[in-house]
Amino acid sequence: MRRVLVLLPAVPDPPDAGAKLRNLGLLRLLSRTHEVDAIAFGTSDEHARLAPLVRRPTVVPRPLRTNPDRLRDAFGTDLPDMAMRLWSAEFAAAVRGAVAAETYEAVQAEGIELAPYLGLVPPQQRIYDAHNAEFLLQRRASEAPGPPLARMYSRIQSRRLARFEREIVSTSRLTLAVSEHDANQLVALTNGNACIHVVPNGIDVTAFEFEPPAHSTRTMLFLGKLDFRPNTDAVRWLVRCVLPSVLQAVPNARLFAVGGAPPRWLVRAGQRDSRIAVTGYVDDERPYLARSSALLLPLRIGAGTRLKALVAMASGLPIISTRLGMEGLAAVSGEHYLRAETATDWIDAIRLVLCDAALRQRLATNARVLVEQRYDWSAIAPALRDAYGTVGV
């Protein structure tokens, strides 16, 4: 069997975030056809959760990078912030040691934060898994409404990321993109001077019980890490521009805001109004999926694809989303989800989904079929096999 070394930003079990869902699925697929070793950031306790997934697990403590460090780096280097976020001399030493001790056909970096470590191995061994077209995400963030300082940061980071991603993608033997849209962005960025294949985000559909909400709980769900700017921007707009009208128009309506690191203003909103439940981090989102009648994705910033959309589709939870929220997925508005862009669109769509059981059932059923056919890992496996096959790995 050919050997592959995978570099991970975190131990992917439990898969309590989008990147972890992708990384766990890819590890399991690769382990069927290759001998897989992995180096991940994590704690000594997490080593036991990585060990069953790979042949040879290594766990390295996550580096501490303070805000003063980030400020210094912002002015002292041309590298993007994300390229320095997980740089660690100990992790670099682990990579060097692994490639010196073993013969690997490939070293695969999961996401841009691990991409700098590809510079430690020869170009013919480098595989870059691009979880997002990061330069695009920051460009969109710079163009979205928001604090001037945050928009300036995103403009600077978008330019730096474009240079960095162009270098990483063009010097890697293979780049994996999560969607055709992201792949096209990376092809354009490199002027076609790269080997890029689409391996979509996926989930284990069987891990999610299909329970479409036959009787509306009139509960809306917002799901995601709440210190991530696209999510922060989305939930702020939702709570301020949409939710008041929905709560006034729909008796007993309420919102679950589920995700780690909620901002203080959102916590205070939940304290003032019992119809807004702010949970903080949860290790299993499925109970909240089961208790809700709609997943809301009012995203105005982003790239890649949203794994939380796939989770909702597998669980039978209808989705209301902007175009950007479902970008990169083969979902059709009116068939698999409802699209809404303006505040008025959102208010109308939420009222419709919360009050129409037949619509909820139709959207949920169609979405489950789509995710089974296109986004279960069993359906994605051939794409990964073909991508590796094109470079002889």
GROMACS .gro file of N, CA and C in nm, residues 166-314:
model
  447
  166ARG      N    1  -0.177   3.135  -0.454
  166ARG     CA    2  -0.124   3.112  -0.588
  166ARG      C    3   0.005   3.030  -0.581
  167GLU      N    4   0.091   3.063  -0.486
  167GLU     CA    5   0.217   2.991  -0.470
  167GLU      C    6   0.193   2.847  -0.425
  168ILE      N    7   0.107   2.828  -0.326
  168ILE     CA    8   0.080   2.694  -0.273
  168ILE      C    9   0.017   2.605  -0.380
  169VAL      N   10  -0.085   2.655  -0.447
  169VAL     CA   11  -0.158   2.573  -0.544
  169VAL      C   12  -0.070   2.542  -0.665
  170SER      N   13   0.005   2.639  -0.711
  170SER     CA   14   0.086   2.618  -0.832
  170SER      C   15   0.207   2.530  -0.806
  171THR      N   16   0.253   2.520  -0.681
  171THR     CA   17   0.371   2.437  -0.651
  171THR      C   18   0.334   2.303  -0.590
  172SER      N   19   0.204   2.275  -0.572
  172SER     CA   20   0.162   2.145  -0.521
  172SER      C   21   0.139   2.049  -0.637
  173ARG      N   22   0.166   1.923  -0.612
  173ARG     CA   23   0.142   1.822  -0.715
  173ARG      C   24  -0.007   1.810  -0.745
  174LEU      N   25  -0.088   1.829  -0.641
  174LEU     CA   26  -0.233   1.816  -0.654
  174LEU      C   27  -0.299   1.908  -0.553
  175THR      N   28  -0.403   1.977  -0.597
  175THR     CA   29  -0.487   2.056  -0.507
  175THR      C   30  -0.629   2.002  -0.514
  176LEU      N   31  -0.689   1.981  -0.398
  176LEU     CA   32  -0.828   1.939  -0.390
  176LEU      C   33  -0.913   2.062  -0.358
  177ALA      N   34  -1.021   2.081  -0.433
  177ALA     CA   35  -1.115   2.190  -0.408
  177ALA      C   36  -1.248   2.130  -0.367
  178VAL      N   37  -1.325   2.204  -0.285
  178VAL     CA   38  -1.449   2.149  -0.231
  178VAL      C   39  -1.567   2.166  -0.326
  179SER      N   40  -1.552   2.246  -0.431
  179SER     CA   41  -1.662   2.267  -0.526
  179SER      C   42  -1.606   2.314  -0.659
  180GLU      N   43  -1.688   2.303  -0.762
  180GLU     CA   44  -1.648   2.354  -0.894
  180GLU      C   45  -1.624   2.504  -0.888
  181HIS      N   46  -1.704   2.574  -0.810
  181HIS     CA   47  -1.688   2.718  -0.799
  181HIS      C   48  -1.551   2.752  -0.741
  182ASP      N   49  -1.513   2.688  -0.631
  182ASP     CA   50  -1.382   2.714  -0.573
  182ASP      C   51  -1.270   2.671  -0.668
  183ALA      N   52  -1.289   2.558  -0.734
  183ALA     CA   53  -1.188   2.512  -0.830
  183ALA      C   54  -1.166   2.615  -0.940
  184ASN      N   55  -1.275   2.672  -0.991
  184ASN     CA   56  -1.262   2.773  -1.096
  184ASN      C   57  -1.190   2.898  -1.045
  185GLN      N   58  -1.216   2.934  -0.921
  185GLN     CA   59  -1.146   3.049  -0.863
  185GLN      C   60  -0.996   3.023  -0.853
  186LEU      N   61  -0.959   2.902  -0.813
  186LEU     CA   62  -0.817   2.869  -0.799
  186LEU      C   63  -0.749   2.852  -0.934
  187VAL      N   64  -0.822   2.801  -1.032
  187VAL     CA   65  -0.767   2.792  -1.169
  187VAL      C   66  -0.736   2.931  -1.221
  188ALA      N   67  -0.830   3.024  -1.202
  188ALA     CA   68  -0.809   3.161  -1.249
  188ALA      C   69  -0.693   3.227  -1.174
  189LEU      N   70  -0.684   3.199  -1.045
  189LEU     CA   71  -0.578   3.259  -0.963
  189LEU      C   72  -0.440   3.217  -1.012
  190THR      N   73  -0.428   3.092  -1.057
  190THR     CA   74  -0.299   3.038  -1.101
  190THR      C   75  -0.281   3.042  -1.252
  191ASN      N   76  -0.375   3.107  -1.322
  191ASN     CA   77  -0.371   3.111  -1.469
  191ASN      C   78  -0.366   2.971  -1.529
  192GLY      N   79  -0.433   2.876  -1.463
  192GLY     CA   80  -0.439   2.739  -1.513
  192GLY      C   81  -0.314   2.659  -1.489
  193ASN      N   82  -0.218   2.716  -1.417
  193ASN     CA   83  -0.089   2.648  -1.394
  193ASN      C   84  -0.094   2.566  -1.266
  194ALA      N   85  -0.187   2.471  -1.260
  194ALA     CA   86  -0.202   2.389  -1.140
  194ALA      C   87  -0.286   2.267  -1.172
  195CYS      N   88  -0.267   2.162  -1.093
  195CYS     CA   89  -0.348   2.040  -1.103
  195CYS      C   90  -0.453   2.046  -0.993
  196ILE      N   91  -0.577   2.074  -1.030
  196ILE     CA   92  -0.685   2.095  -0.933
  196ILE      C   93  -0.799   1.999  -0.963
  197HIS      N   94  -0.843   1.927  -0.861
  197HIS     CA   95  -0.956   1.835  -0.875
  197HIS      C   96  -1.058   1.862  -0.765
  198VAL      N   97  -1.184   1.845  -0.799
  198VAL     CA   98  -1.291   1.868  -0.702
  198VAL      C   99  -1.318   1.740  -0.624
  199VAL      N  100  -1.307   1.749  -0.492
  199VAL     CA  101  -1.352   1.644  -0.400
  199VAL      C  102  -1.447   1.713  -0.303
  200PRO      N  103  -1.577   1.699  -0.324
  200PRO     CA  104  -1.673   1.778  -0.246
  200PRO      C  105  -1.667   1.750  -0.097
  201ASN      N  106  -1.715   1.847  -0.020
  201ASN     CA  107  -1.741   1.820   0.120
  201ASN      C  108  -1.847   1.712   0.131
  202GLY      N  109  -1.836   1.630   0.234
  202GLY     CA  110  -1.932   1.523   0.251
  202GLY      C  111  -1.958   1.493   0.397
  203ILE      N  112  -2.053   1.406   0.419
  203ILE     CA  113  -2.085   1.360   0.554
  203ILE      C  114  -2.121   1.212   0.547
  204ASP      N  115  -2.123   1.149   0.661
  204ASP     CA  116  -2.176   1.013   0.673
  204ASP      C  117  -2.326   1.026   0.697
  205VAL      N  118  -2.404   1.012   0.592
  205VAL     CA  119  -2.547   1.038   0.601
  205VAL      C  120  -2.613   0.947   0.704
  206THR      N  121  -2.563   0.826   0.718
  206THR     CA  122  -2.625   0.731   0.812
  206THR      C  123  -2.612   0.775   0.957
  207ALA      N  124  -2.523   0.870   0.985
  207ALA     CA  125  -2.506   0.918   1.123
  207ALA      C  126  -2.617   1.013   1.164
  208PHE      N  127  -2.703   1.052   1.068
  208PHE     CA  128  -2.808   1.150   1.096
  208PHE      C  129  -2.943   1.089   1.066
  209GLU      N  130  -3.027   1.082   1.168
  209GLU     CA  131  -3.161   1.025   1.151
  209GLU      C  132  -3.249   1.126   1.079
  210PHE      N  133  -3.319   1.078   0.976
  210PHE     CA  134  -3.404   1.166   0.895
  210PHE      C  135  -3.536   1.186   0.968
  211GLU      N  136  -3.555   1.307   1.023
  211GLU     CA  137  -3.675   1.338   1.100
  211GLU      C  138  -3.729   1.474   1.058
  212PRO      N  139  -3.794   1.484   0.942
  212PRO     CA  140  -3.849   1.614   0.903
  212PRO      C  141  -3.954   1.661   1.003
  213PRO      N  142  -3.955   1.791   1.034
  213PRO     CA  143  -4.047   1.842   1.137
  213PRO      C  144  -4.191   1.845   1.087
  214ALA      N  145  -4.267   1.739   1.116
  214ALA     CA  146  -4.406   1.732   1.072
  214ALA      C  147  -4.490   1.838   1.143
  215HIS      N  148  -4.464   1.858   1.271
  215HIS     CA  149  -4.534   1.959   1.350
  215HIS      C  150  -4.434   2.068   1.385
  216SER      N  151  -4.462   2.187   1.339
  216SER     CA  152  -4.364   2.295   1.356
  216SER      C  153  -4.346   2.329   1.503
  217THR      N  154  -4.222   2.332   1.546
  217THR     CA  155  -4.189   2.383   1.679
  217THR      C  156  -4.177   2.534   1.675
  218ARG      N  157  -4.184   2.589   1.552
  218ARG     CA  158  -4.166   2.733   1.530
  218ARG      C  159  -4.032   2.780   1.588
  219THR      N  160  -3.936   2.688   1.581
  219THR     CA  161  -3.801   2.718   1.628
  219THR      C  162  -3.707   2.724   1.509
  220MET      N  163  -3.633   2.833   1.502
  220MET     CA  164  -3.533   2.852   1.398
  220MET      C  165  -3.395   2.822   1.456
  221LEU      N  166  -3.306   2.772   1.372
  221LEU     CA  167  -3.172   2.735   1.418
  221LEU      C  168  -3.067   2.810   1.337
  222PHE      N  169  -2.978   2.876   1.409
  222PHE     CA  170  -2.855   2.930   1.348
  222PHE      C  171  -2.740   2.851   1.408
  223LEU      N  172  -2.657   2.795   1.322
  223LEU     CA  173  -2.555   2.701   1.365
  223LEU      C  174  -2.419   2.744   1.312
  224GLY      N  175  -2.319   2.753   1.400
  224GLY     CA  176  -2.185   2.784   1.353
  224GLY      C  177  -2.100   2.850   1.460
  225LYS      N  178  -1.970   2.842   1.440
  225LYS     CA  179  -1.875   2.903   1.533
  225LYS      C  180  -1.894   3.055   1.529
  226LEU      N  181  -1.922   3.114   1.643
  226LEU     CA  182  -1.971   3.250   1.644
  226LEU      C  183  -1.862   3.356   1.660
  227ASP      N  184  -1.735   3.315   1.657
  227ASP     CA  185  -1.628   3.413   1.646
  227ASP      C  186  -1.566   3.412   1.506
  228PHE      N  187  -1.629   3.342   1.412
  228PHE     CA  188  -1.589   3.338   1.272
  228PHE      C  189  -1.666   3.448   1.201
  229ARG      N  190  -1.595   3.542   1.138
  229ARG     CA  191  -1.661   3.664   1.091
  229ARG      C  192  -1.782   3.640   1.001
  230PRO      N  193  -1.778   3.548   0.904
  230PRO     CA  194  -1.900   3.525   0.824
  230PRO      C  195  -2.021   3.489   0.909
  231ASN      N  196  -2.001   3.409   1.014
  231ASN     CA  197  -2.112   3.373   1.101
  231ASN      C  198  -2.155   3.490   1.188
  232THR      N  199  -2.057   3.565   1.241
  232THR     CA  200  -2.089   3.680   1.324
  232THR      C  201  -2.170   3.782   1.245
  233ASP      N  202  -2.126   3.810   1.123
  233ASP     CA  203  -2.198   3.904   1.037
  233ASP      C  204  -2.339   3.856   1.009
  234ALA      N  205  -2.353   3.726   0.981
  234ALA     CA  206  -2.484   3.671   0.945
  234ALA      C  207  -2.581   3.675   1.061
  235VAL      N  208  -2.537   3.634   1.179
  235VAL     CA  209  -2.630   3.629   1.292
  235VAL      C  210  -2.665   3.770   1.340
  236ARG      N  211  -2.570   3.863   1.328
  236ARG     CA  212  -2.600   4.002   1.366
  236ARG      C  213  -2.710   4.059   1.275
  237TRP      N  214  -2.694   4.039   1.144
  237TRP     CA  215  -2.795   4.088   1.050
  237TRP      C  216  -2.930   4.021   1.075
  238LEU      N  217  -2.928   3.890   1.100
  238LEU     CA  218  -3.051   3.816   1.125
  238LEU      C  219  -3.125   3.870   1.247
  239VAL      N  220  -3.052   3.886   1.357
  239VAL     CA  221  -3.115   3.927   1.483
  239VAL      C  222  -3.165   4.071   1.474
  240ARG      N  223  -3.093   4.156   1.404
  240ARG     CA  224  -3.130   4.297   1.401
  240ARG      C  225  -3.229   4.333   1.291
  241CYS      N  226  -3.221   4.265   1.178
  241CYS     CA  227  -3.300   4.308   1.061
  241CYS      C  228  -3.418   4.217   1.029
  242VAL      N  229  -3.417   4.094   1.078
  242VAL     CA  230  -3.519   3.996   1.040
  242VAL      C  231  -3.598   3.947   1.161
  243LEU      N  232  -3.529   3.910   1.266
  243LEU     CA  233  -3.593   3.841   1.378
  243LEU      C  234  -3.705   3.922   1.444
  244PRO      N  235  -3.691   4.052   1.467
  244PRO     CA  236  -3.800   4.124   1.533
  244PRO      C  237  -3.934   4.110   1.460
  245SER      N  238  -3.932   4.119   1.328
  245SER     CA  239  -4.057   4.106   1.251
  245SER      C  240  -4.112   3.964   1.258
  246VAL      N  241  -4.023   3.865   1.256
  246VAL     CA  242  -4.067   3.725   1.264
  246VAL      C  243  -4.131   3.698   1.399
  247LEU      N  244  -4.067   3.743   1.505
  247LEU     CA  245  -4.120   3.719   1.640
  247LEU      C  246  -4.254   3.788   1.660
  248GLN      N  247  -4.273   3.900   1.594
  248GLN     CA  248  -4.400   3.971   1.604
  248GLN      C  249  -4.509   3.901   1.523
  249ALA      N  250  -4.471   3.843   1.409
  249ALA     CA  251  -4.571   3.787   1.317
  249ALA      C  252  -4.606   3.641   1.347
  250VAL      N  253  -4.512   3.567   1.407
  250VAL     CA  254  -4.532   3.423   1.428
  250VAL      C  255  -4.538   3.394   1.578
  251PRO      N  256  -4.656   3.363   1.630
  251PRO     CA  257  -4.666   3.334   1.774
  251PRO      C  258  -4.577   3.217   1.814
  252ASN      N  259  -4.512   3.230   1.928
  252ASN     CA  260  -4.428   3.124   1.986
  252ASN      C  261  -4.301   3.096   1.906
  253ALA      N  262  -4.267   3.179   1.810
  253ALA     CA  263  -4.142   3.159   1.737
  253ALA      C  264  -4.024   3.186   1.829
  254ARG      N  265  -3.914   3.114   1.805
  254ARG     CA  266  -3.792   3.136   1.884
  254ARG      C  267  -3.671   3.098   1.799
  255LEU      N  268  -3.555   3.142   1.844
  255LEU     CA  269  -3.431   3.118   1.772
  255LEU      C  270  -3.331   3.050   1.864
  256PHE      N  271  -3.272   2.939   1.816
  256PHE     CA  272  -3.154   2.880   1.878
  256PHE      C  273  -3.031   2.933   1.805
  257ALA      N  274  -2.939   2.996   1.876
  257ALA     CA  275  -2.808   3.033   1.821
  257ALA      C  276  -2.706   2.940   1.885
  258VAL      N  277  -2.663   2.841   1.807
  258VAL     CA  278  -2.581   2.732   1.860
  258VAL      C  279  -2.440   2.741   1.801
  259GLY      N  280  -2.342   2.757   1.888
  259GLY     CA  281  -2.204   2.761   1.842
  259GLY      C  282  -2.114   2.825   1.945
  260GLY      N  283  -1.986   2.790   1.939
  260GLY     CA  284  -1.890   2.839   2.036
  260GLY      C  285  -1.860   2.986   2.022
  261ALA      N  286  -1.814   3.046   2.131
  261ALA     CA  287  -1.767   3.185   2.137
  261ALA      C  288  -1.871   3.286   2.090
  262PRO      N  289  -1.993   3.283   2.145
  262PRO     CA  290  -2.092   3.383   2.104
  262PRO      C  291  -2.048   3.522   2.149
  263PRO      N  292  -2.068   3.624   2.066
  263PRO     CA  293  -2.030   3.760   2.105
  263PRO      C  294  -2.117   3.811   2.219
  264ARG      N  295  -2.064   3.908   2.292
  264ARG     CA  296  -2.134   3.958   2.411
  264ARG      C  297  -2.271   4.017   2.376
  265TRP      N  298  -2.279   4.085   2.262
  265TRP     CA  299  -2.407   4.147   2.227
  265TRP      C  300  -2.515   4.041   2.206
  266LEU      N  301  -2.476   3.922   2.153
  266LEU     CA  302  -2.574   3.816   2.130
  266LEU      C  303  -2.616   3.752   2.262
  267VAL      N  304  -2.520   3.732   2.351
  267VAL     CA  305  -2.553   3.678   2.484
  267VAL      C  306  -2.650   3.772   2.555
  268ARG      N  307  -2.624   3.903   2.547
  268ARG     CA  308  -2.714   3.999   2.612
  268ARG      C  309  -2.853   3.997   2.548
  269ALA      N  310  -2.858   3.978   2.416
  269ALA     CA  311  -2.988   3.970   2.349
  269ALA      C  312  -3.068   3.851   2.402
  270GLY      N  313  -2.999   3.739   2.424
  270GLY     CA  314  -3.066   3.622   2.479
  270GLY      C  315  -3.111   3.642   2.623
  271GLN      N  316  -3.034   3.721   2.698
  271GLN     CA  317  -3.073   3.749   2.836
  271GLN      C  318  -3.195   3.840   2.843
  272ARG      N  319  -3.207   3.929   2.744
  272ARG     CA  320  -3.321   4.023   2.742
  272ARG      C  321  -3.448   3.958   2.689
  273ASP      N  322  -3.433   3.859   2.601
  273ASP     CA  323  -3.549   3.801   2.534
  273ASP      C  324  -3.539   3.649   2.539
  274SER      N  325  -3.629   3.586   2.611
  274SER     CA  326  -3.624   3.440   2.629
  274SER      C  327  -3.649   3.364   2.499
  275ARG      N  328  -3.694   3.434   2.395
  275ARG     CA  329  -3.717   3.368   2.266
  275ARG      C  330  -3.589   3.351   2.186
  276ILE      N  331  -3.480   3.406   2.236
  276ILE     CA  332  -3.348   3.390   2.174
  276ILE      C  333  -3.263   3.307   2.269
  277ALA      N  334  -3.234   3.184   2.233
  277ALA     CA  335  -3.155   3.093   2.318
  277ALA      C  336  -3.014   3.083   2.262
  278VAL      N  337  -2.916   3.130   2.338
  278VAL     CA  338  -2.776   3.128   2.297
  278VAL      C  339  -2.707   3.018   2.377
  279THR      N  340  -2.667   2.911   2.312
  279THR     CA  341  -2.620   2.792   2.384
  279THR      C  342  -2.471   2.793   2.412
  280GLY      N  343  -2.391   2.864   2.331
  280GLY     CA  344  -2.247   2.843   2.336
  280GLY      C  345  -2.211   2.712   2.267
  281TYR      N  346  -2.089   2.666   2.291
  281TYR     CA  347  -2.041   2.542   2.227
  281TYR      C  348  -2.124   2.422   2.272
  282VAL      N  349  -2.158   2.335   2.178
  282VAL     CA  350  -2.219   2.206   2.210
  282VAL      C  351  -2.140   2.098   2.137
  283ASP      N  352  -2.124   1.983   2.201
  283ASP     CA  353  -2.045   1.876   2.137
  283ASP      C  354  -2.129   1.789   2.045
  284ASP      N  355  -2.261   1.807   2.047
  284ASP     CA  356  -2.349   1.733   1.957
  284ASP      C  357  -2.465   1.824   1.918
  285GLU      N  358  -2.470   1.860   1.791
  285GLU     CA  359  -2.573   1.953   1.746
  285GLU      C  360  -2.704   1.883   1.710
  286ARG      N  361  -2.705   1.750   1.707
  286ARG     CA  362  -2.823   1.679   1.659
  286ARG      C  363  -2.948   1.704   1.742
  287PRO      N  364  -2.941   1.715   1.876
  287PRO     CA  365  -3.064   1.748   1.949
  287PRO      C  366  -3.126   1.881   1.907
  288TYR      N  367  -3.044   1.977   1.870
  288TYR     CA  368  -3.097   2.107   1.826
  288TYR      C  369  -3.155   2.097   1.685
  289LEU      N  370  -3.094   2.015   1.601
  289LEU     CA  371  -3.152   1.990   1.470
  289LEU      C  372  -3.291   1.928   1.484
  290ALA      N  373  -3.303   1.833   1.577
  290ALA     CA  374  -3.430   1.762   1.595
  290ALA      C  375  -3.539   1.852   1.652
  291ARG      N  376  -3.501   1.954   1.727
  291ARG     CA  377  -3.599   2.041   1.794
  291ARG      C  378  -3.635   2.164   1.712
  292SER      N  379  -3.578   2.176   1.593
  292SER     CA  380  -3.598   2.296   1.512
  292SER      C  381  -3.684   2.267   1.390
  293SER      N  382  -3.736   2.374   1.330
  293SER     CA  383  -3.817   2.361   1.209
  293SER      C  384  -3.750   2.419   1.086
  294ALA      N  385  -3.640   2.492   1.103
  294ALA     CA  386  -3.569   2.548   0.988
  294ALA      C  387  -3.428   2.586   1.029
  295LEU      N  388  -3.332   2.557   0.940
  295LEU     CA  389  -3.196   2.607   0.955
  295LEU      C  390  -3.183   2.735   0.874
  296LEU      N  391  -3.130   2.839   0.936
  296LEU     CA  392  -3.115   2.968   0.870
  296LEU      C  393  -2.969   2.991   0.835
  297LEU      N  394  -2.945   3.023   0.707
  297LEU     CA  395  -2.809   3.051   0.657
  297LEU      C  396  -2.808   3.188   0.588
  298PRO      N  397  -2.816   3.296   0.665
  298PRO     CA  398  -2.819   3.430   0.603
  298PRO      C  399  -2.680   3.485   0.575
  299LEU      N  400  -2.596   3.402   0.512
  299LEU     CA  401  -2.455   3.438   0.494
  299LEU      C  402  -2.438   3.542   0.384
  300ARG      N  403  -2.354   3.642   0.414
  300ARG     CA  404  -2.320   3.745   0.316
  300ARG      C  405  -2.170   3.743   0.283
  301ILE      N  406  -2.096   3.661   0.357
  301ILE     CA  407  -1.951   3.648   0.339
  301ILE      C  408  -1.921   3.498   0.338
  302GLY      N  409  -1.828   3.454   0.252
  302GLY     CA  410  -1.790   3.314   0.258
  302GLY      C  411  -1.728   3.266   0.130
  303ALA      N  412  -1.681   3.142   0.135
  303ALA     CA  413  -1.631   3.068   0.020
  303ALA      C  414  -1.643   2.921   0.057
  304GLY      N  415  -1.607   2.832  -0.034
  304GLY     CA  416  -1.620   2.690  -0.004
  304GLY      C  417  -1.766   2.648  -0.002
  305THR      N  418  -1.797   2.544   0.075
  305THR     CA  419  -1.935   2.501   0.093
  305THR      C  420  -1.961   2.480   0.241
  306ARG      N  421  -2.088   2.489   0.280
  306ARG     CA  422  -2.126   2.482   0.420
  306ARG      C  423  -2.163   2.339   0.458
  307LEU      N  424  -2.080   2.277   0.540
  307LEU     CA  425  -2.110   2.142   0.586
  307LEU      C  426  -2.234   2.139   0.674
  308LYS      N  427  -2.264   2.249   0.743
  308LYS     CA  428  -2.385   2.250   0.824
  308LYS      C  429  -2.510   2.239   0.737
  309ALA      N  430  -2.502   2.284   0.612
  309ALA     CA  431  -2.614   2.264   0.521
  309ALA      C  432  -2.633   2.116   0.491
  310LEU      N  433  -2.524   2.045   0.469
  310LEU     CA  434  -2.534   1.901   0.443
  310LEU      C  435  -2.590   1.827   0.564
  311VAL      N  436  -2.548   1.867   0.683
  311VAL     CA  437  -2.599   1.805   0.806
  311VAL      C  438  -2.750   1.827   0.817
  312ALA      N  439  -2.795   1.948   0.792
  312ALA     CA  440  -2.939   1.976   0.798
  312ALA      C  441  -3.015   1.895   0.693
  313MET      N  442  -2.960   1.887   0.572
  313MET     CA  443  -3.026   1.812   0.465
  313MET      C  444  -3.037   1.665   0.501
  314ALA      N  445  -2.934   1.610   0.563
  314ALA     CA  446  -2.938   1.469   0.603
  314ALA      C  447  -3.037   1.446   0.716
   0.00000   0.00000   0.00000
